[in-house]
Amino acid sequence: MESETKSEIIDGTNRVLCKHGYAGLTMQKIADESSMTTAAIHYHFDTKEELLNVFLDNLIERFTEQLASEATDPRERLRAFFNAVFTSSNPDANGFPVAIMELKTQAPFQGLFRERFLGLDDMMREVVADIVADGIDDGHFEETDPDEVARLVTTTINGAHVRKVALGEPLDETHHVLENTLELHLGWPSGSEVVA
Amino acid sequence: MESETKSEIIDGTNRVLCKHGYAGLTMQKIADESSMTTAAIHYHFDTKEELLNVFLDNLIERFTEQLASEATDPRERLRAFFNAVFTSSNPDANGFPVAIMELKTQAPFQGLFRERFLGLDDMMREVVADIVADGIDDGHFEETDPDEVARLVTTTINGAHVRKVALGEPLDETHHVLENTLELHLGWPSGSEVVA
């Protein structure tokens, strides 16, 4: 499939998930939200689940790209991680929590969704644990358990997404709370400037 | 409506949400999962949304009852709160996160759901902030911002529910992480015995 067609379908799917939720997702609505016909969508995807697996891969891939940082200082890397998670230059940033929560609640019924979310979670925890371990090694962070900090960070991010969806609360609220908590774990105020 | 009929419909709704999700919830499936006919369910509830608003009130009411504790020591009250949230004698305990997440993802599309979740969140944060403030006053907890601790606790609990649903992770994992974090905030290891 050409990548333009694919992005067209993926973007349409994102808009439908954000407007109508998983329960309201139909091939017809995706066609309405894109320049494709339902026949063209069916030509590329046999089922809604097949389409959503590709959609999820794409969502995770774009998110993973956002997490990539060129910084080497663990404090800068942690800051970049939080910026990628809690804010975004992507105009769809507000839609991301809605789309991802819609699919997460389908995980008990869709094994392939669950596999992808387990992979995403492993990746995120590994990124954070690496940053924390490096920061301890180079003396910028206090001695602590990197895996446990990573688990706290990912669980809190999961919570931020639910709060955005269920309560309409901005992600910033959780960013602020997490920064203050990490200061206790790492002995480093992550909201502050990094002085080399 | 007699309370027996109501519980029958509510329990059936819970089972359908846990088995099929919001997207698969129909009056027919609720009838199949209870001893009611679809006609009887329609007699009590005009729409699926009306039924789900009552279901949600009931879920929140039962949860609020679980949070009630007779303890007076803030440390015991915090312990009781965590026991109510992370473990439960209720046989539906494993279903609770699935059912509540299914409805939370509907909040962007259902204003009445969102109102209820905002109320539930206010209540939970108030309970935790009161416990923390009392613990600081009586000298068992270190000086800290009770509202910020309450926000951290509720966000982490929100995250635990997503992780249960999306990853199949037991709630205990988050309980453990939260206890260790709170020890840093409160200077009190909440997993330890309370000695008066």
XYZ file of C-alpha atoms in Angstrom, chain A residues 31-133:
103
model
C -14.399 6.872 4.785
C -16.332 10.013 5.792
C -13.276 11.310 7.688
C -10.835 10.635 4.847
C -10.806 10.968 1.059
C -11.228 7.167 0.678
C -14.290 5.096 -0.198
C -15.297 2.170 2.046
C -14.453 -0.127 -0.900
C -10.906 1.263 -1.015
C -10.501 0.827 2.748
C -11.807 -2.759 2.548
C -9.369 -3.418 -0.303
C -6.477 -2.665 2.072
C -7.948 -4.076 5.292
C -10.190 -7.132 5.520
C -11.419 -6.347 9.016
C -11.672 -3.475 11.478
C -9.246 -5.359 13.757
C -6.631 -5.646 11.009
C -6.917 -1.917 10.359
C -6.643 -1.152 14.083
C -3.532 -3.309 14.487
C -1.817 -1.245 11.770
C -3.188 1.947 13.323
C -1.748 0.934 16.711
C 1.653 0.056 15.217
C 1.708 3.486 13.606
C 0.691 5.269 16.829
C 3.412 3.446 18.794
C 6.009 4.090 16.081
C 5.317 7.842 16.058
C 5.406 7.920 19.854
C 8.720 6.031 19.910
C 10.193 8.555 17.467
C 9.117 11.374 19.782
C 10.948 9.681 22.665
C 14.252 9.605 20.775
C 16.537 12.301 22.156
C 19.985 13.445 21.103
C 20.886 14.553 24.612
C 23.558 12.598 26.507
C 23.184 14.118 29.999
C 20.685 11.912 31.887
C 18.970 15.025 33.252
C 18.433 16.348 29.704
C 17.276 12.907 28.574
C 14.720 12.762 31.388
C 13.516 16.256 30.515
C 13.197 15.296 26.823
C 11.275 12.142 27.777
C 8.774 14.172 29.810
C 8.407 16.740 27.048
C 7.639 13.971 24.555
C 5.109 12.373 26.877
C 3.360 15.374 28.380
C 3.518 17.960 25.640
C 3.744 17.638 21.907
C 4.145 19.767 18.809
C 1.844 17.262 17.130
C -1.586 18.889 16.519
C -3.136 15.487 17.347
C -1.504 15.569 20.803
C -4.831 16.015 22.544
C -6.276 13.133 20.599
C -3.484 10.675 21.456
C -4.733 9.807 24.965
C -8.307 9.347 23.669
C -7.281 7.072 20.772
C -4.857 5.025 22.877
C -7.316 4.609 25.782
C -10.025 3.474 23.371
C -7.732 0.670 22.194
C -6.335 -0.127 25.661
C -9.843 -0.887 26.914
C -10.138 -3.341 24.015
C -7.010 -5.225 25.113
C -8.926 -7.761 27.276
C -10.803 -8.793 24.108
C -8.014 -8.408 21.504
C -4.844 -10.371 22.200
C -2.857 -8.570 19.492
C -3.625 -5.184 21.045
C -2.439 -6.463 24.427
C 0.847 -7.732 22.941
C 1.540 -4.295 21.492
C 0.757 -2.505 24.750
C 3.031 -4.898 26.669
C 5.812 -4.109 24.183
C 5.219 -0.353 24.476
C 5.274 -0.554 28.274
C 8.513 -2.583 28.315
C 10.108 -0.047 25.988
C 9.045 2.951 28.089
C 10.194 1.387 31.348
C 13.534 0.467 29.785
C 14.091 4.033 28.532
C 13.381 5.515 31.979
C 15.374 2.879 33.896
C 18.391 3.480 31.611
C 18.244 7.227 32.160
C 17.982 6.802 35.932
C 20.811 4.221 36.087
